XYZ file of C-alpha atoms in Angstrom:
411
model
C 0.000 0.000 0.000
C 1.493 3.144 -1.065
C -0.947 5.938 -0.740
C -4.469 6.552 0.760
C -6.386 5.607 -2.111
C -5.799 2.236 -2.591
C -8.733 -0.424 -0.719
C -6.831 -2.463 2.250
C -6.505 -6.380 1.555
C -8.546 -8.627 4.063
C -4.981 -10.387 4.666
C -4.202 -7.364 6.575
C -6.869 -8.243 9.399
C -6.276 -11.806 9.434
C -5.265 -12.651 13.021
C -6.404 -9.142 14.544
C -7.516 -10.065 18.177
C -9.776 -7.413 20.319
C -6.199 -5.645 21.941
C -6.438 -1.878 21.859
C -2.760 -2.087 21.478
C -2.406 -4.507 18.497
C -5.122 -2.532 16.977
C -3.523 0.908 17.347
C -0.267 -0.653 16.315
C -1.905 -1.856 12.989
C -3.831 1.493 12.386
C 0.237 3.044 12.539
C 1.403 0.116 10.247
C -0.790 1.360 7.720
C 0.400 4.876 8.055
C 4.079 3.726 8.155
C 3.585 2.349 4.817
C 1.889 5.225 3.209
C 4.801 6.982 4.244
C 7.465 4.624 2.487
C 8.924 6.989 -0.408
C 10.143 4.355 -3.386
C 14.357 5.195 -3.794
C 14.695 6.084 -0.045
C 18.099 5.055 1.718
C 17.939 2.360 4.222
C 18.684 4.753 7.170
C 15.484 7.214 6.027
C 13.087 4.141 6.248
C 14.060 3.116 9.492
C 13.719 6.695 10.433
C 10.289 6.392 9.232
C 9.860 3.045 10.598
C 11.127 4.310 14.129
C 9.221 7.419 14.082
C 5.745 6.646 12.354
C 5.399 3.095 13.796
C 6.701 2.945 17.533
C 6.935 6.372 18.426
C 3.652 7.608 17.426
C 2.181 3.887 18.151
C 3.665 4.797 22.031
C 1.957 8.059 21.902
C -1.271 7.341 20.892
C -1.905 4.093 22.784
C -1.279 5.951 26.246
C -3.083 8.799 25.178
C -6.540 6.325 24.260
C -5.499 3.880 27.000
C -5.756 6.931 29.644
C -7.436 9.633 28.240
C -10.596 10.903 28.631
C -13.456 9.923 26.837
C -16.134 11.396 24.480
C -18.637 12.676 26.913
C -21.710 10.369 26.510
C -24.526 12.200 24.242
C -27.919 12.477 25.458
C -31.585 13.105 23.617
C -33.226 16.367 24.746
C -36.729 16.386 25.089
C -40.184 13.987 25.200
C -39.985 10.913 22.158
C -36.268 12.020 21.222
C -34.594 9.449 19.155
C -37.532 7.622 18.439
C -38.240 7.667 14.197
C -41.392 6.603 12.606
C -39.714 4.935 9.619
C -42.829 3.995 7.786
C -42.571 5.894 4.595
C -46.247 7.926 3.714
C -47.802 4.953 1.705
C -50.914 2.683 2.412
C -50.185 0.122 5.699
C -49.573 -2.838 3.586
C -46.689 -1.512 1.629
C -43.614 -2.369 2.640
C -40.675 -1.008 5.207
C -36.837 -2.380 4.038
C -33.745 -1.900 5.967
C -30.326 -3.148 5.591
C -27.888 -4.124 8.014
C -24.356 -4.902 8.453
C -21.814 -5.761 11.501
C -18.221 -5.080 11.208
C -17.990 -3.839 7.903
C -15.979 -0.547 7.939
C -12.847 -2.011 6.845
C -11.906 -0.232 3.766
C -11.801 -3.596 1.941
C -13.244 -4.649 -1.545
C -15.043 -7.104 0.379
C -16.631 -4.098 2.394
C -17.363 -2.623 -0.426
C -18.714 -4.784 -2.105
C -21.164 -5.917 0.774
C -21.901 -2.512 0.552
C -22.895 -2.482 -3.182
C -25.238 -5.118 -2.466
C -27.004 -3.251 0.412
C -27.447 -1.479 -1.684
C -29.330 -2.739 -4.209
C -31.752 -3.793 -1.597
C -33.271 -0.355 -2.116
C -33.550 -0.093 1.868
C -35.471 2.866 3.668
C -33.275 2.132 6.186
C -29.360 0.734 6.648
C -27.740 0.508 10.071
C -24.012 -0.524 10.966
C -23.669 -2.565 13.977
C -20.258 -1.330 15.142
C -16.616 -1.110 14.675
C -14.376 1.271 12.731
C -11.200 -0.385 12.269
C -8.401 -0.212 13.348
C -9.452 2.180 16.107
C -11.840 4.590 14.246
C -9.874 7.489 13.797
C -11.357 10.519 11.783
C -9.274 9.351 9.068
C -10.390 5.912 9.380
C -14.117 6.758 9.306
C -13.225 9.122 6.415
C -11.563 6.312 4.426
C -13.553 3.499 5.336
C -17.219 5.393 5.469
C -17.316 8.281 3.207
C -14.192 7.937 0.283
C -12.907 4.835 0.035
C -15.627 2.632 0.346
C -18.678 4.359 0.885
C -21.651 3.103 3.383
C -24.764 2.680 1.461
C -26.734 5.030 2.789
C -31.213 4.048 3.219
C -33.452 6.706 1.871
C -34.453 7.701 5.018
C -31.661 7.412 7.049
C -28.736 5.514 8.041
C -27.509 4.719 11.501
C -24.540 3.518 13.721
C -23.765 1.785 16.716
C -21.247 1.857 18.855
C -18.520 -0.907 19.150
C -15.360 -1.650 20.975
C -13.161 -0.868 18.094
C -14.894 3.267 17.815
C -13.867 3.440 21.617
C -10.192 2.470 21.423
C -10.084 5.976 20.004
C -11.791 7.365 23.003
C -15.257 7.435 20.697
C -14.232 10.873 19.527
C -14.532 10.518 16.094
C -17.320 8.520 16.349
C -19.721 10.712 18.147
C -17.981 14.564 16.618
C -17.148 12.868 12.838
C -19.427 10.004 12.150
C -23.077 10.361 13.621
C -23.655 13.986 12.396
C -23.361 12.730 9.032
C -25.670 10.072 9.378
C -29.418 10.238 10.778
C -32.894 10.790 9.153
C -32.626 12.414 5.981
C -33.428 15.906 5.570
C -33.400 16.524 9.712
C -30.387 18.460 9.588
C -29.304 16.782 13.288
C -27.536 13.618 11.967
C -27.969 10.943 14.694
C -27.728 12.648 17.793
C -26.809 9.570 19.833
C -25.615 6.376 19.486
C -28.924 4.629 20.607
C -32.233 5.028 19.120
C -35.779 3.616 18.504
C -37.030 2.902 15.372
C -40.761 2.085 14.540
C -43.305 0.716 12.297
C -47.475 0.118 12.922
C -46.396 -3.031 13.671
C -42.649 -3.185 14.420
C -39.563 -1.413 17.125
C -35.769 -1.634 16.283
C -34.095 -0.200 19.346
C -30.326 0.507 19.170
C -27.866 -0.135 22.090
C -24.750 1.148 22.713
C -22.670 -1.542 24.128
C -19.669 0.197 23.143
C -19.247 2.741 25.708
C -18.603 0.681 28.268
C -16.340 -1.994 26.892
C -13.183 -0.155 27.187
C -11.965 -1.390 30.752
C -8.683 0.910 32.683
C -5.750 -1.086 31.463
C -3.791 -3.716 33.697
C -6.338 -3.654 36.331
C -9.016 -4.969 34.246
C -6.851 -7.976 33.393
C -6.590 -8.575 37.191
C -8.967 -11.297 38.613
C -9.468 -9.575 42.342
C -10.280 -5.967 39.924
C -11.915 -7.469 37.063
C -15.291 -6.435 37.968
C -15.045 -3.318 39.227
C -12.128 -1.941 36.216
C -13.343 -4.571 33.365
C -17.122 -2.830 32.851
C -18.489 -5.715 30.334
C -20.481 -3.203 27.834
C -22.177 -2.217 30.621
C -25.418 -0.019 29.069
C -25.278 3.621 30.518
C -27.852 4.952 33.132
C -29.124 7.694 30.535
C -30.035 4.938 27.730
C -31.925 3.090 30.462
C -33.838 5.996 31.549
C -34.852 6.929 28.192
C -35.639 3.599 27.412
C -37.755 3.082 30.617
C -39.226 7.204 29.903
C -39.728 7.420 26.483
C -39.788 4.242 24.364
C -41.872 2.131 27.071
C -41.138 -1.587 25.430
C -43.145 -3.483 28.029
C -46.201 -1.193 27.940
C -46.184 -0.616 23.748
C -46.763 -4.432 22.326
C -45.544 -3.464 19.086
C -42.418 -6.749 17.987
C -38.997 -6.117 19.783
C -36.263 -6.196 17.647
C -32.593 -4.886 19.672
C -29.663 -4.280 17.634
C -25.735 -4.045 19.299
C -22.858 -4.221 18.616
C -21.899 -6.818 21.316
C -23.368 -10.395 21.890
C -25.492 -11.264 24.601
C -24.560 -15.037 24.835
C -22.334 -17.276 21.838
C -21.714 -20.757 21.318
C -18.364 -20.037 20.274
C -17.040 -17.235 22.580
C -17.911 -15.560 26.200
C -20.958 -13.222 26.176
C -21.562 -10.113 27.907
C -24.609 -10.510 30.028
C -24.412 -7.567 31.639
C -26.739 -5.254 29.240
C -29.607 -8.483 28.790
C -30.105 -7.925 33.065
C -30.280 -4.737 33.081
C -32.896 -4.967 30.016
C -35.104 -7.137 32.387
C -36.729 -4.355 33.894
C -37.614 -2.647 31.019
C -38.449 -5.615 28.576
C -41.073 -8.337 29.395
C -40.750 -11.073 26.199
C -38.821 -12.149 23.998
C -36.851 -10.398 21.464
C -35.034 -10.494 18.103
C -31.415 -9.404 18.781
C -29.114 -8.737 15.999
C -25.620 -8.140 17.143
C -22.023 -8.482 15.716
C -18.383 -8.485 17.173
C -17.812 -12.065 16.426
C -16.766 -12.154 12.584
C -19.287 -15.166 11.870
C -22.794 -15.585 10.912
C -24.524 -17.582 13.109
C -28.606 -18.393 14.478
C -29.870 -19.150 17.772
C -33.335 -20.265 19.220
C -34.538 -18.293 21.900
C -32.723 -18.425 24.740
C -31.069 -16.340 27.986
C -28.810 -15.914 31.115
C -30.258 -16.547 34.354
C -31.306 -12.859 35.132
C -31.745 -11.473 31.787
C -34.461 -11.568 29.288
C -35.092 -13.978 26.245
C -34.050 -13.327 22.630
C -33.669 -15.637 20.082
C -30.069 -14.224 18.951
C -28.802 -13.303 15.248
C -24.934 -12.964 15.062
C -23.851 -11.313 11.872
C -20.670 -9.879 12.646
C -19.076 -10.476 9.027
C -20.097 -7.980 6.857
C -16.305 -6.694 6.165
C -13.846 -8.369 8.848
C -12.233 -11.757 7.749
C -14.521 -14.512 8.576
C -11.521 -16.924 10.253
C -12.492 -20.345 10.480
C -10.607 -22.545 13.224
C -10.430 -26.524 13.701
C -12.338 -26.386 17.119
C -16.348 -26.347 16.528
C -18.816 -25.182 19.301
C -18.977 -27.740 22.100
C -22.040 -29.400 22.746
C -22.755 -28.244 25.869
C -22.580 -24.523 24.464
C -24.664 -25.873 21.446
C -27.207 -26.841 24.027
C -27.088 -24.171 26.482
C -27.817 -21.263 23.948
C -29.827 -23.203 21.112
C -27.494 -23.029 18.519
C -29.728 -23.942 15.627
C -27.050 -23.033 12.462
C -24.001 -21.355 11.518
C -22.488 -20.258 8.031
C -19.445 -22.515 7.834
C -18.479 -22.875 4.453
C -14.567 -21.791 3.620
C -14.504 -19.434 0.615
C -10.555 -18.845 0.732
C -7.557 -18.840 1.951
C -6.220 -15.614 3.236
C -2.742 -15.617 3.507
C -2.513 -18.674 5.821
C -5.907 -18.188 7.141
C -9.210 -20.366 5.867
C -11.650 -17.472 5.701
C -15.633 -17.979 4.842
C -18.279 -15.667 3.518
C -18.710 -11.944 4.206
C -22.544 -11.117 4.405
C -25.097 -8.918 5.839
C -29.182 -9.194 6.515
C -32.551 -7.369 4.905
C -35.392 -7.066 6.842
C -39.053 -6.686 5.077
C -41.190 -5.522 6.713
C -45.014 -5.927 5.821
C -47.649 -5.291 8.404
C -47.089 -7.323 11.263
C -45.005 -10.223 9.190
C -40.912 -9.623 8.974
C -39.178 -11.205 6.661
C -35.422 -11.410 7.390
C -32.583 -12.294 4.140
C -29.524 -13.156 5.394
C -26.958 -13.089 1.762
C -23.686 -13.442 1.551
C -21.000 -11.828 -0.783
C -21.921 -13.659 -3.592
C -25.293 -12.646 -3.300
C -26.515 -16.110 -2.557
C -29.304 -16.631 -0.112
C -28.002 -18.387 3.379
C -30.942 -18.340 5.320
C -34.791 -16.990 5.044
C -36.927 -16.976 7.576
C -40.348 -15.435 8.222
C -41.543 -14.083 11.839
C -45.582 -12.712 12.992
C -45.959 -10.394 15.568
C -49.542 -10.303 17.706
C -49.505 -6.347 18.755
C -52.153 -7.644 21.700
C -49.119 -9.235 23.636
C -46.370 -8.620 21.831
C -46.018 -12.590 21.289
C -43.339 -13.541 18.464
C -44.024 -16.481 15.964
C -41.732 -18.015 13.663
C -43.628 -18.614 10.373
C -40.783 -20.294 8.329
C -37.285 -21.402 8.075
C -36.014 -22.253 4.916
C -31.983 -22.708 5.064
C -30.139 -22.906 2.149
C -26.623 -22.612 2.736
C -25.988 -22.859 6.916
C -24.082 -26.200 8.973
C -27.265 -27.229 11.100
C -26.776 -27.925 14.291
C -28.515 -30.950 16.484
């Protein structure tokens, strides 16, 4: 990579583990090599090397690691950052929106993930989290706006929050990012990074488990500490008095649908339970949860932790990251606990040395009180369709159908 206008190569994320510091050393790797000036003497390179690459990596590690962060933005006033999405057509037309986990990589598999969002037509597109490396200004410039561009809904487009926004102190995220996004034509952007979104028949409400993933380094690594310095995506106090204040879930019956960036339980890795319990106040039945941060595609039946509420979870964190595929499968306990019904594990590649599968991403239909949820991968194929009924008198989910084409079913 010589200059900023060339797309990254998935290679370059192949082995990336969550580590604010491997990910801020990466995000100086890639300026390092911009840098590189073809004809330059040995000694100038290691200059470079030296200067762009440790030194800076040094500075800005400490300064994310123990700086302040992003003040937390609030809505002002009664039904803030709740959005009637239905466009102004008869009730049986149709709502579409478009979403993606993971995906702001500056890759042509992000962008081309992107292209087929795209084509969806959606009223609506929403990015589940995580602005890699460490989502700089420059990153979100590169890997939003210029380089590959998010496909924006034509009513709005939204973000969440994710680990990866807050390694940078979620300062470009909240000052760069959501005023460029929002509803179309408000002239606010998105004003926070959670929100309600709403149909006759339908809610998508947005989390931000982001904020509070970041623990205080050392200490949170610490068993005797680990609770009180390691605050597991904790959901902040203002989201869950605007959610308790304004949206009402447990007294509106209208279909829960969450979206985050983090999971609530996984078959495959630990989950954070902290945000499900303190949802259990607030929300009395089951949910659809979308979520990414695990680069895989994978469905669950509904299921919970003992204090938190039931969801039947939908994992699609691979809409740009490398989807790495390892020898060891999800045990059978874990299979069991959480319901693992399916999981996309079909090897596309090889990346480097890396088996990698299938980038994808998921469009909901909505249509009175039926959703009908396309999960496609980057090859446009159709992995999974499935069909869900809400009853608005209690709120009650049903699955109508469940017609896999392309996942590993589980037992």
């Amino acid at each position: 990579m010589s200059n900023g206008n060339v797309l990254r190569k998935i290679e370059e994320f192949c082995e990336l583990r969550r580590s604010p510091a491997q990910s801020h050393w990466r995000t100086q790797r890639v300026l390092c090599q911009r840098a590189v000036v073809p004809g330059k003497k040995r000694l100038a390179r290691l200059k470079d090397y030296v200067c762009i690459q440790i030194v800076r990596w040094i500075y800005h590690y400490l300064k994310s690691r123990f700086g302040s962060r992003h003040p937390f933005k609030e809505y002002q006033g009664k039904k803030a950052g709740i959005y009637n999405i239905a466009p102004s057509m008869p009730n049986n037309n149709e709502v579409r929106i478009s979403l993606a986990g993971d995906w702001a990589t500056g890759t042509d598999e992000s962008r081309k993930i992107g292209s087929l969002m795209g084509s969806f037509k959606p009223h609506v597109t929403i990015h589940l989290g995580d602005v890699y490396y460490v989502g700089t200004k420059k990153e979100i410039d590169e890997n939003f706006f210029s380089l590959v561009k998010w496909p924006c809904g034509s009513v709005g487009s939204f973000a969440l929050n994710g680990n990866h926004e807050m390694y940078a102190k979620g300062k470009a995220y909240f000052d760069f990012l959501l005023p460029r996004l929002g509803i179309v034509g408000s002239g606010t952007g998105q004003q926070a990074s959670f929100f309600c979104l709403e149909t006759d028949h339908w809610r998508l409400i947005g989390l931000d488990t982001g904020y509070n993933s970041v623990g205080t380094p050392v200490l949170e690594k610490i068993p005797l500490f680990k609770k009180v310095f390691n605050p597991g995506c904790t959901l902040p106090k203002s989201l869950l008095k605007w959610l308790d204040q304004e949206v009402n879930p447990s007294g509106d019956k209208r279909g829960l649908i969450l979206l985050s960036h983090h999971q609530y339980y996984s078959a495959f890795e630990a989950g954070y339970k902290k945000p499900a319990k303190q949802l259990e106040k607030s929300i009395d039945r089951p949910v659809l949860w979308f979520w990414g941060h695990e680069h895989r595609m994978a469905v669950y039946g509904k299921s919970c932790e003992v204090g938190g509420i039931e969801a039947y979870g939908r994992c699609i964190g691979h809409g740009g990251m490398p989807v790495e595929q390892y020898a060891k499968k999800p045990g059978k306990k874990q299979q069991a606990k959480y319901k693992l019904v399916g999981y996309d594990n079909r090897c596309k590649r090889t990346a480097g040395k890396t088996r990698v599968g299938y980038n994808g991403y998921a469009n909901l239909t909505f249509q009175g009180p039926y959703l009908c949820i396309e999960y496609r991968d980057i090859d446009n194929n159709a992995v999974l369709l499935e069909k869900w009924k809400v009853d608005v008198c209690t709120g009650a989910l049903q699955s109508v159908c469940f017609d896999n084409r392309l996942l590993t079913l589980c037992p």
